[in-house]
Each structure stands twice: as structure tokens, then as C-alpha cells.
PDB file of C-alpha atoms in Angstrom:
ATOM      1  CA  MET A   1      -0.129  -0.073   0.461  1.00  0.00           C
ATOM      2  CA  GLU A   2       1.307   2.852  -1.369  1.00  0.00           C
ATOM      3  CA  PHE A   3       1.747   6.100   2.188  1.00  0.00           C
ATOM      4  CA  VAL A   4       2.649   9.092   2.919  1.00  0.00           C
ATOM      5  CA  VAL A   5       5.019  11.112   5.332  1.00  0.00           C
ATOM      6  CA  ILE A   6       4.611  14.506   7.133  1.00  0.00           C
ATOM      7  CA  ASN A   7       6.688  16.364   8.769  1.00  0.00           C
ATOM      8  CA  ASP A   8       8.472  13.097   9.235  1.00  0.00           C
ATOM      9  CA  THR A   9       5.818  11.167   9.846  1.00  0.00           C
ATOM     10  CA  ASN A  10       4.143   8.331   8.533  1.00  0.00           C
ATOM     11  CA  LEU A  11       0.690   7.739   8.783  1.00  0.00           C
ATOM     12  CA  LEU A  12       0.258   4.581   7.892  1.00  0.00           C
ATOM     13  CA  THR A  13       3.088   2.800  10.071  1.00  0.00           C
ATOM     14  CA  ASN A  14       1.712   5.566  12.798  1.00  0.00           C
ATOM     15  CA  TYR A  15      -2.368   5.466  12.456  1.00  0.00           C
ATOM     16  CA  GLY A  16      -3.088   3.334   9.482  1.00  0.00           C
ATOM     17  CA  LEU A  17      -3.612   5.797   7.283  1.00  0.00           C
ATOM     18  CA  GLY A  18      -2.991   4.251   3.934  1.00  0.00           C
ATOM     19  CA  LEU A  19      -2.956   7.018   0.816  1.00  0.00           C
ATOM     20  CA  LEU A  20      -5.808   6.145  -1.406  1.00  0.00           C
ATOM     21  CA  ASP A  21      -5.080   9.367  -3.884  1.00  0.00           C
ATOM     22  CA  TYR A  22      -3.693  12.569  -4.727  1.00  0.00           C
ATOM     23  CA  SER A  23      -3.440  15.562  -6.789  1.00  0.00           C
ATOM     24  CA  VAL A  24      -0.626  17.933  -7.107  1.00  0.00           C
ATOM     25  CA  GLY A  25      -1.133  20.442 -10.114  1.00  0.00           C
ATOM     26  CA  ALA A  26       1.531  22.487 -11.790  1.00  0.00           C
ATOM     27  CA  PRO A  27       2.755  25.321 -10.579  1.00  0.00           C
ATOM     28  CA  VAL A  28       1.228  28.385 -11.548  1.00  0.00           C
ATOM     29  CA  PRO A  29       3.199  30.979 -13.735  1.00  0.00           C
ATOM     30  CA  ASP A  30       3.187  34.989 -12.075  1.00  0.00           C
ATOM     31  CA  ILE A  31       2.324  36.690 -15.985  1.00  0.00           C
ATOM     32  CA  LYS A  32       2.919  40.748 -15.875  1.00  0.00           C
ATOM     33  CA  LEU A  33       1.366  41.916 -18.942  1.00  0.00           C
ATOM     34  CA  ILE A  34       1.636  45.778 -19.527  1.00  0.00           C
ATOM     35  CA  ASP A  35      -0.466  47.435 -21.426  1.00  0.00           C
ATOM     36  CA  ILE A  36       1.615  50.056 -23.903  1.00  0.00           C
ATOM     37  CA  PRO A  37      -0.243  53.114 -26.135  1.00  0.00           C
ATOM     38  CA  GLY A  38       0.310  52.580 -30.162  1.00  0.00           C
ATOM     39  CA  ARG A  39       1.921  48.745 -29.258  1.00  0.00           C
ATOM     40  CA  ALA A  40       0.341  46.211 -30.466  1.00  0.00           C
ATOM     41  CA  GLY A  41      -1.044  43.105 -27.406  1.00  0.00           C
ATOM     42  CA  LYS A  42      -0.017  43.586 -24.833  1.00  0.00           C
ATOM     43  CA  LEU A  43       4.092  43.626 -23.398  1.00  0.00           C
ATOM     44  CA  ASP A  44       4.835  40.396 -22.365  1.00  0.00           C
ATOM     45  CA  ALA A  45       7.109  41.754 -18.530  1.00  0.00           C
ATOM     46  CA  SER A  46       7.376  38.678 -16.901  1.00  0.00           C
ATOM     47  CA  LEU A  47      11.034  37.930 -16.592  1.00  0.00           C
ATOM     48  CA  ALA A  48      11.845  41.868 -15.560  1.00  0.00           C
ATOM     49  CA  LEU A  49      12.973  40.889 -12.415  1.00  0.00           C
ATOM     50  CA  ASN A  50      15.237  38.170 -12.985  1.00  0.00           C
ATOM     51  CA  GLY A  51      15.478  37.098 -16.124  1.00  0.00           C
ATOM     52  CA  LYS A  52      13.284  34.033 -15.600  1.00  0.00           C
ATOM     53  CA  LEU A  53       9.535  33.682 -14.774  1.00  0.00           C
ATOM     54  CA  ASN A  54       8.749  33.138 -11.246  1.00  0.00           C
ATOM     55  CA  LEU A  55       5.880  30.871  -9.797  1.00  0.00           C
ATOM     56  CA  LYS A  56       3.536  31.403  -7.399  1.00  0.00           C
ATOM     57  CA  SER A  57       1.773  28.129  -5.739  1.00  0.00           C
ATOM     58  CA  ARG A  58       0.777  25.087  -6.704  1.00  0.00           C
ATOM     59  CA  PRO A  59      -2.395  23.197  -5.170  1.00  0.00           C
ATOM     60  CA  ILE A  60      -1.380  19.795  -3.909  1.00  0.00           C
ATOM     61  CA  THR A  61      -4.720  17.236  -2.677  1.00  0.00           C
ATOM     62  CA  ILE A  62      -4.635  14.188  -0.267  1.00  0.00           C
ATOM     63  CA  THR A  63      -6.668  11.722  -0.111  1.00  0.00           C
ATOM     64  CA  LEU A  64      -6.463   8.681   3.292  1.00  0.00           C
ATOM     65  CA  ARG A  65      -8.664   5.640   3.953  1.00  0.00           C
ATOM     66  CA  THR A  66      -8.724   4.038   7.149  1.00  0.00           C
ATOM     67  CA  ARG A  67      -9.746   0.583   7.234  1.00  0.00           C
ATOM     68  CA  ASN A  68     -11.453  -1.196  10.390  1.00  0.00           C
ATOM     69  CA  ALA A  69     -11.740   1.853  12.319  1.00  0.00           C
ATOM     70  CA  ASP A  70     -14.812   2.383  14.787  1.00  0.00           C
ATOM     71  CA  PHE A  71     -16.197   5.617  14.953  1.00  0.00           C
ATOM     72  CA  ALA A  72     -14.118   6.301  17.853  1.00  0.00           C
ATOM     73  CA  ASP A  73     -11.172   5.382  17.051  1.00  0.00           C
ATOM     74  CA  PHE A  74     -11.293   7.226  13.832  1.00  0.00           C
ATOM     75  CA  HIS A  75     -11.959  10.446  15.758  1.00  0.00           C
ATOM     76  CA  LYS A  76      -8.722   9.958  17.324  1.00  0.00           C
ATOM     77  CA  THR A  77      -6.971   9.226  14.129  1.00  0.00           C
ATOM     78  CA  LEU A  78      -8.370  12.684  12.630  1.00  0.00           C
ATOM     79  CA  THR A  79      -7.506  14.189  16.090  1.00  0.00           C
ATOM     80  CA  ALA A  80      -3.737  13.201  15.387  1.00  0.00           C
ATOM     81  CA  VAL A  81      -3.602  14.182  12.379  1.00  0.00           C
ATOM     82  CA  THR A  82      -5.448  17.588  12.466  1.00  0.00           C
ATOM     83  CA  THR A  83      -2.474  18.358  15.498  1.00  0.00           C
ATOM     84  CA  LEU A  84       0.094  17.144  13.418  1.00  0.00           C
ATOM     85  CA  ILE A  85      -0.665  19.384  10.054  1.00  0.00           C
ATOM     86  CA  ASN A  86      -1.796  22.591  12.517  1.00  0.00           C
ATOM     87  CA  GLY A  87       1.218  22.352  14.773  1.00  0.00           C
ATOM     88  CA  ALA A  88       3.698  23.330  11.890  1.00  0.00           C
ATOM     89  CA  GLU A  89       3.825  26.367  10.201  1.00  0.00           C
ATOM     90  CA  GLU A  90       4.463  24.840   6.892  1.00  0.00           C
ATOM     91  CA  SER A  91       4.054  20.615   6.768  1.00  0.00           C
ATOM     92  CA  ARG A  92       6.321  18.892   4.564  1.00  0.00           C
ATOM     93  CA  VAL A  93       5.083  16.082   2.580  1.00  0.00           C
ATOM     94  CA  VAL A  94       6.412  13.210   0.897  1.00  0.00           C
ATOM     95  CA  PHE A  95       5.136  10.174  -1.335  1.00  0.00           C
ATOM     96  CA  SER A  96       5.944   7.232  -1.185  1.00  0.00           C
ATOM     97  CA  THR A  97       5.708   6.874  -5.176  1.00  0.00           C
ATOM     98  CA  ASP A  98       8.222   9.808  -5.707  1.00  0.00           C
ATOM     99  CA  PRO A  99      10.844   9.805  -2.125  1.00  0.00           C
ATOM    100  CA  GLU A 100      13.523  11.718  -3.228  1.00  0.00           C
ATOM    101  CA  TRP A 101      10.650  14.760  -3.497  1.00  0.00           C
ATOM    102  CA  TYR A 102       9.319  16.787  -0.830  1.00  0.00           C
ATOM    103  CA  TYR A 103       6.338  19.392  -0.827  1.00  0.00           C
ATOM    104  CA  LYS A 104       6.084  21.722   1.324  1.00  0.00           C
ATOM    105  CA  GLY A 105       2.646  24.353   2.206  1.00  0.00           C
ATOM    106  CA  ARG A 106      -0.192  24.743   4.605  1.00  0.00           C
ATOM    107  CA  PHE A 107      -2.245  22.225   4.792  1.00  0.00           C
ATOM    108  CA  LEU A 108      -6.179  21.925   5.209  1.00  0.00           C
ATOM    109  CA  VAL A 109      -8.192  18.563   7.338  1.00  0.00           C
ATOM    110  CA  SER A 110     -11.699  17.798   6.751  1.00  0.00           C
ATOM    111  CA  TYR A 111     -13.147  14.499   6.648  1.00  0.00           C
ATOM    112  CA  SER A 112     -15.829  11.822   5.879  1.00  0.00           C
ATOM    113  CA  LYS A 113     -16.518   9.123   8.186  1.00  0.00           C
ATOM    114  CA  THR A 114     -20.457   6.802   6.880  1.00  0.00           C
ATOM    115  CA  ASN A 115     -19.929   3.667   8.371  1.00  0.00           C
ATOM    116  CA  ALA A 116     -18.295   2.090  11.002  1.00  0.00           C
ATOM    117  CA  VAL A 117     -14.937   0.014   9.092  1.00  0.00           C
ATOM    118  CA  THR A 118     -13.481   2.673   6.159  1.00  0.00           C
ATOM    119  CA  GLY A 119     -13.588   6.584   6.797  1.00  0.00           C
ATOM    120  CA  GLN A 120     -11.318   8.851   4.153  1.00  0.00           C
ATOM    121  CA  ILE A 121      -9.288  12.153   6.206  1.00  0.00           C
ATOM    122  CA  THR A 122      -8.436  14.593   3.185  1.00  0.00           C
ATOM    123  CA  LEU A 123      -5.555  17.274   3.422  1.00  0.00           C
ATOM    124  CA  THR A 124      -5.672  20.132   0.809  1.00  0.00           C
ATOM    125  CA  CYS A 125      -3.528  23.192   0.351  1.00  0.00           C
ATOM    126  CA  ALA A 126      -4.468  25.557  -2.865  1.00  0.00           C
ATOM    127  CA  ASN A 127      -0.955  27.818  -2.295  1.00  0.00           C
ATOM    128  CA  ALA A 128       2.196  25.263  -1.902  1.00  0.00           C
ATOM    129  CA  PHE A 129       5.199  26.038  -3.011  1.00  0.00           C
ATOM    130  CA  PRO A 130       5.819  25.819  -6.496  1.00  0.00           C
ATOM    131  CA  TYR A 131       8.951  23.647  -6.511  1.00  0.00           C
ATOM    132  CA  LYS A 132       9.205  20.326  -5.098  1.00  0.00           C
ATOM    133  CA  ILE A 133      12.692  20.007  -3.090  1.00  0.00           C
ATOM    134  CA  ASP A 134      15.781  18.093  -2.616  1.00  0.00           C
ATOM    135  CA  ASN A 135      14.813  15.300  -0.127  1.00  0.00           C
ATOM    136  CA  SER A 136      18.442  13.126  -0.298  1.00  0.00           C
ATOM    137  CA  LYS A 137      21.126  13.905   2.552  1.00  0.00           C
ATOM    138  CA  THR A 138      23.158  15.268   0.145  1.00  0.00           C
ATOM    139  CA  THR A 139      21.207  18.802   0.888  1.00  0.00           C
ATOM    140  CA  CYS A 140      20.786  17.860   5.130  1.00  0.00           C
ATOM    141  CA  ASN A 141      17.276  19.960   4.944  1.00  0.00           C
ATOM    142  CA  PHE A 142      15.731  19.081   7.890  1.00  0.00           C
ATOM    143  CA  GLY A 143      16.831  20.374  11.647  1.00  0.00           C
ATOM    144  CA  ASP A 144      19.392  22.098  13.435  1.00  0.00           C
ATOM    145  CA  VAL A 145      22.817  19.734  12.965  1.00  0.00           C
ATOM    146  CA  ASP A 146      24.928  18.568  16.121  1.00  0.00           C
ATOM    147  CA  MET A 147      27.894  19.326  15.861  1.00  0.00           C
ATOM    148  CA  THR A 148      28.286  16.738  19.038  1.00  0.00           C
ATOM    149  CA  ASP A 149      26.579  13.937  16.760  1.00  0.00           C
ATOM    150  CA  LEU A 150      29.617  12.712  14.612  1.00  0.00           C
ATOM    151  CA  THR A 151      27.192  10.238  13.273  1.00  0.00           C
ATOM    152  CA  THR A 152      24.859  11.889  11.691  1.00  0.00           C
ATOM    153  CA  PHE A 153      27.273  14.713  11.155  1.00  0.00           C
ATOM    154  CA  MET A 154      29.692  12.184   8.771  1.00  0.00           C
ATOM    155  CA  ALA A 155      26.514  11.653   7.279  1.00  0.00           C
ATOM    156  CA  CYS A 156      26.340  14.467   5.352  1.00  0.00           C
ATOM    157  CA  ASN A 157      29.560  16.529   5.972  1.00  0.00           C
ATOM    158  CA  THR A 158      32.298  18.454   3.491  1.00  0.00           C
ATOM    159  CA  ARG A 159      35.784  17.355   4.512  1.00  0.00           C
ATOM    160  CA  LEU A 160      38.468  20.731   4.875  1.00  0.00           C
ATOM    161  CA  TYR A 161      41.881  20.370   5.668  1.00  0.00           C
ATOM    162  CA  GLN A 162      43.788  23.201   6.541  1.00  0.00           C
ATOM    163  CA  GLY A 163      44.727  26.026   4.286  1.00  0.00           C
ATOM    164  CA  THR A 164      42.340  26.894   1.108  1.00  0.00           C
ATOM    165  CA  ASN A 165      39.355  24.943  -0.189  1.00  0.00           C
ATOM    166  CA  GLU A 166      37.091  25.027  -3.164  1.00  0.00           C
ATOM    167  CA  VAL A 167      34.217  22.877  -2.803  1.00  0.00           C
ATOM    168  CA  THR A 168      31.168  22.702  -5.478  1.00  0.00           C
ATOM    169  CA  PHE A 169      27.986  22.520  -4.883  1.00  0.00           C
ATOM    170  CA  ILE A 170      25.605  21.430  -6.959  1.00  0.00           C
ATOM    171  CA  GLY A 171      22.102  24.302  -7.442  1.00  0.00           C
ATOM    172  CA  TYR A 172      18.603  23.596  -9.400  1.00  0.00           C
ATOM    173  CA  GLU A 173      15.989  25.328 -10.619  1.00  0.00           C
ATOM    174  CA  TYR A 174      15.261  26.595  -6.780  1.00  0.00           C
ATOM    175  CA  ASN A 175      17.617  27.332  -4.798  1.00  0.00           C
ATOM    176  CA  GLY A 176      16.766  28.327  -1.232  1.00  0.00           C
ATOM    177  CA  PRO A 177      19.357  30.790   1.386  1.00  0.00           C
ATOM    178  CA  VAL A 178      22.631  28.176   2.632  1.00  0.00           C
ATOM    179  CA  THR A 179      23.556  27.625   6.074  1.00  0.00           C
ATOM    180  CA  ILE A 180      26.707  26.570   6.707  1.00  0.00           C
ATOM    181  CA  TYR A 181      27.628  24.336  10.148  1.00  0.00           C
ATOM    182  CA  THR A 182      31.414  24.453  11.791  1.00  0.00           C
ATOM    183  CA  GLY A 183      32.778  23.526  14.392  1.00  0.00           C
ATOM    184  CA  MET A 184      36.062  26.220  14.399  1.00  0.00           C
ATOM    185  CA  GLN A 185      35.748  29.678  13.160  1.00  0.00           C
ATOM    186  CA  LEU A 186      37.394  30.412   9.647  1.00  0.00           C
ATOM    187  CA  SER A 187      35.943  32.331   6.560  1.00  0.00           C
ATOM    188  CA  VAL A 188      34.406  31.791   3.320  1.00  0.00           C
ATOM    189  CA  THR A 189      34.309  33.664  -0.083  1.00  0.00           C
ATOM    190  CA  TRP A 190      31.012  33.460  -2.518  1.00  0.00           C
ATOM    191  CA  ASN A 191      31.295  36.106  -6.242  1.00  0.00           C
ATOM    192  CA  GLY A 192      34.136  37.534  -4.205  1.00  0.00           C
ATOM    193  CA  THR A 193      33.086  38.751  -1.236  1.00  0.00           C
ATOM    194  CA  THR A 194      34.926  36.815   2.251  1.00  0.00           C
ATOM    195  CA  TYR A 195      32.679  36.212   4.932  1.00  0.00           C
ATOM    196  CA  GLN A 196      33.410  34.881   8.850  1.00  0.00           C
ATOM    197  CA  LEU A 197      31.985  31.622  10.274  1.00  0.00           C
ATOM    198  CA  ILE A 198      31.111  31.542  13.537  1.00  0.00           C
ATOM    199  CA  ASN A 199      31.528  28.169  15.679  1.00  0.00           C
ATOM    200  CA  GLY A 200      28.454  26.643  14.671  1.00  0.00           C
ATOM    201  CA  LYS A 201      25.273  27.604  12.737  1.00  0.00           C
ATOM    202  CA  ASN A 202      25.914  30.509  10.633  1.00  0.00           C
ATOM    203  CA  TYR A 203      22.769  31.292   8.390  1.00  0.00           C
ATOM    204  CA  ILE A 204      23.763  33.545   5.394  1.00  0.00           C
ATOM    205  CA  PRO A 205      21.077  34.684   3.187  1.00  0.00           C
ATOM    206  CA  GLU A 206      23.913  36.199   0.809  1.00  0.00           C
ATOM    207  CA  ILE A 207      25.179  33.067  -0.498  1.00  0.00           C
ATOM    208  CA  HIS A 208      22.706  31.999  -2.708  1.00  0.00           C
ATOM    209  CA  PHE A 209      23.269  28.838  -5.524  1.00  0.00           C
ATOM    210  CA  GLU A 210      22.319  29.618  -9.209  1.00  0.00           C
ATOM    211  CA  GLU A 211      21.360  26.526 -11.444  1.00  0.00           C
ATOM    212  CA  GLY A 212      24.736  24.109 -12.248  1.00  0.00           C
ATOM    213  CA  GLU A 213      28.354  24.481 -10.266  1.00  0.00           C
ATOM    214  CA  ASN A 214      28.758  26.935  -7.314  1.00  0.00           C
ATOM    215  CA  ILE A 215      32.060  27.148  -5.730  1.00  0.00           C
ATOM    216  CA  LEU A 216      32.919  28.134  -2.161  1.00  0.00           C
ATOM    217  CA  THR A 217      36.066  29.254  -0.840  1.00  0.00           C
ATOM    218  CA  PHE A 218      37.052  27.993   2.306  1.00  0.00           C
ATOM    219  CA  THR A 219      39.853  28.755   3.943  1.00  0.00           C
ATOM    220  CA  ALA A 220      40.409  26.789   7.587  1.00  0.00           C
ATOM    221  CA  PRO A 221      43.117  27.273  10.302  1.00  0.00           C
ATOM    222  CA  TYR A 222      43.454  23.402  10.872  1.00  0.00           C
ATOM    223  CA  SER A 223      41.720  20.341   9.064  1.00  0.00           C
ATOM    224  CA  THR A 224      38.045  20.099   9.831  1.00  0.00           C
ATOM    225  CA  TYR A 225      34.055  19.439   8.457  1.00  0.00           C
ATOM    226  CA  VAL A 226      32.080  21.753   7.415  1.00  0.00           C
ATOM    227  CA  ARG A 227      27.678  20.981   6.399  1.00  0.00           C
ATOM    228  CA  VAL A 228      27.073  23.028   3.926  1.00  0.00           C
ATOM    229  CA  VAL A 229      22.731  23.156   4.098  1.00  0.00           C
ATOM    230  CA  TYR A 230      20.174  25.160   1.486  1.00  0.00           C
ATOM    231  CA  GLU A 231      17.185  23.793  -0.492  1.00  0.00           C
ATOM    232  CA  ARG A 232      16.892  22.947  -4.205  1.00  0.00           C
ATOM    233  CA  GLY A 233      14.146  22.004  -5.864  1.00  0.00           C
ATOM    234  CA  ILE A 234      12.654  21.173  -9.503  1.00  0.00           C
ATOM    235  CA  GLN A 235       9.842  22.089 -11.221  1.00  0.00           C
TER     236      GLN A 235
END
């Protein structure tokens, strides 16, 4: 049976909710048309801001099914799912049919229970984020990094040696701001600008990768590890 994982919770394993159906709509292009006197037709200024077509949102609907659940058990499950959804400012959704990616948005919960055996819970988001985000460990998307947990840290890190290190990161169509975790003070250079990093978490919104190869140059006083965290996605 197919399933869905929301905010790192498998709804099938935890609540017996199988994935009955889902629909992910195409992102909505942000079209900018301008009337110019004397011009035949409107001027398409959709690419004027940054040279590419911006996307606004996409609709997502998820239908979940319970089996062998009486009314009391169903309402307990409904409460748990509602708490899971409403407790997050923005939910992350991973489908078992597309596990390498996740979608994100604020969902609404509705339900239908007409007999003592089956029931349905429907999750809808009219304005989900337009890109689906890479769910692989290479981007280390979720949560802060515990620098003392070497097993977790080593699973997604970049080894630096004493001196200058050029490290290449691959950007997708969409790339979020970069956060760098380090175990010591060092520096990083991006597009000619150098940033001083403190021990721990460094959020640097000025570092914003483009599609393709992106090079960060680290200068380290000693050999160490860093973790570079950023979202990257496609339509």
C-alpha cells in the first residue's frame, strides 16, 4: 500500500492511514502583462525582474483511507492528524511514489466517515510552494545540526584541510539561502565576498546558489568538517 510522510511522520505506520489518492497541480506562472499605448498587444514583462519566469504556487490534494476503524478510533486518528498539520507553520509532504522529493505548504483537514469500517481524511493546500524540494541527504534539509553527534554529522558533511579549499555545490532550478555549520572559526568566500564563520550555525542569505555548479572557497586554520545546508528543487 502506498503511503505519505508528513513532517517526518509516516501516516500509514503510525495511524493506519493508507494513501488512497493525491493530486499535485502545476505551479502557477506569475505572468506580468503591460498595456503600452500604440503597441500591438500587451508587453510580456514576466522575465523583467530576474530574467526568468517566477512561479507563485501549486495546489495539492491528498486523500487518506482508514480501514477497520470504528467511529471512536477514527476520531482519535483525525485528532492526531489535525494536530500534526496544525502544529506546523509549513508541512513537509513526501509521497512513497516519489520519495526523493518533498512538497511544502499549509494544509487544511477535512474528513468523511459514513460507516463503522472505513473512513477518509482529505488534506488540501491551495497555495503550496511551487517547487518540489530535493529530499536526499546531500542537501541535509531538516533541522539544526548537532555538532557533537558525529554519526549524524559525518552522514552529510564536507571535509576541509588546513588552508584554502574550493568546494563545488550543485544548484537546481530553485535554490534556497545557505546555512553553514562549522566546528571552528573560519572564512568562506562566495562571488568575491568573504564571510567570517563562527563555531556553530551560520545563516548567510547573501549566498544564493544558481543552477549548475557553485564554488565556495573555505579558508581553515586546521583540518575540520563543515556542513552546507540549502534547499534545492525543480518543478
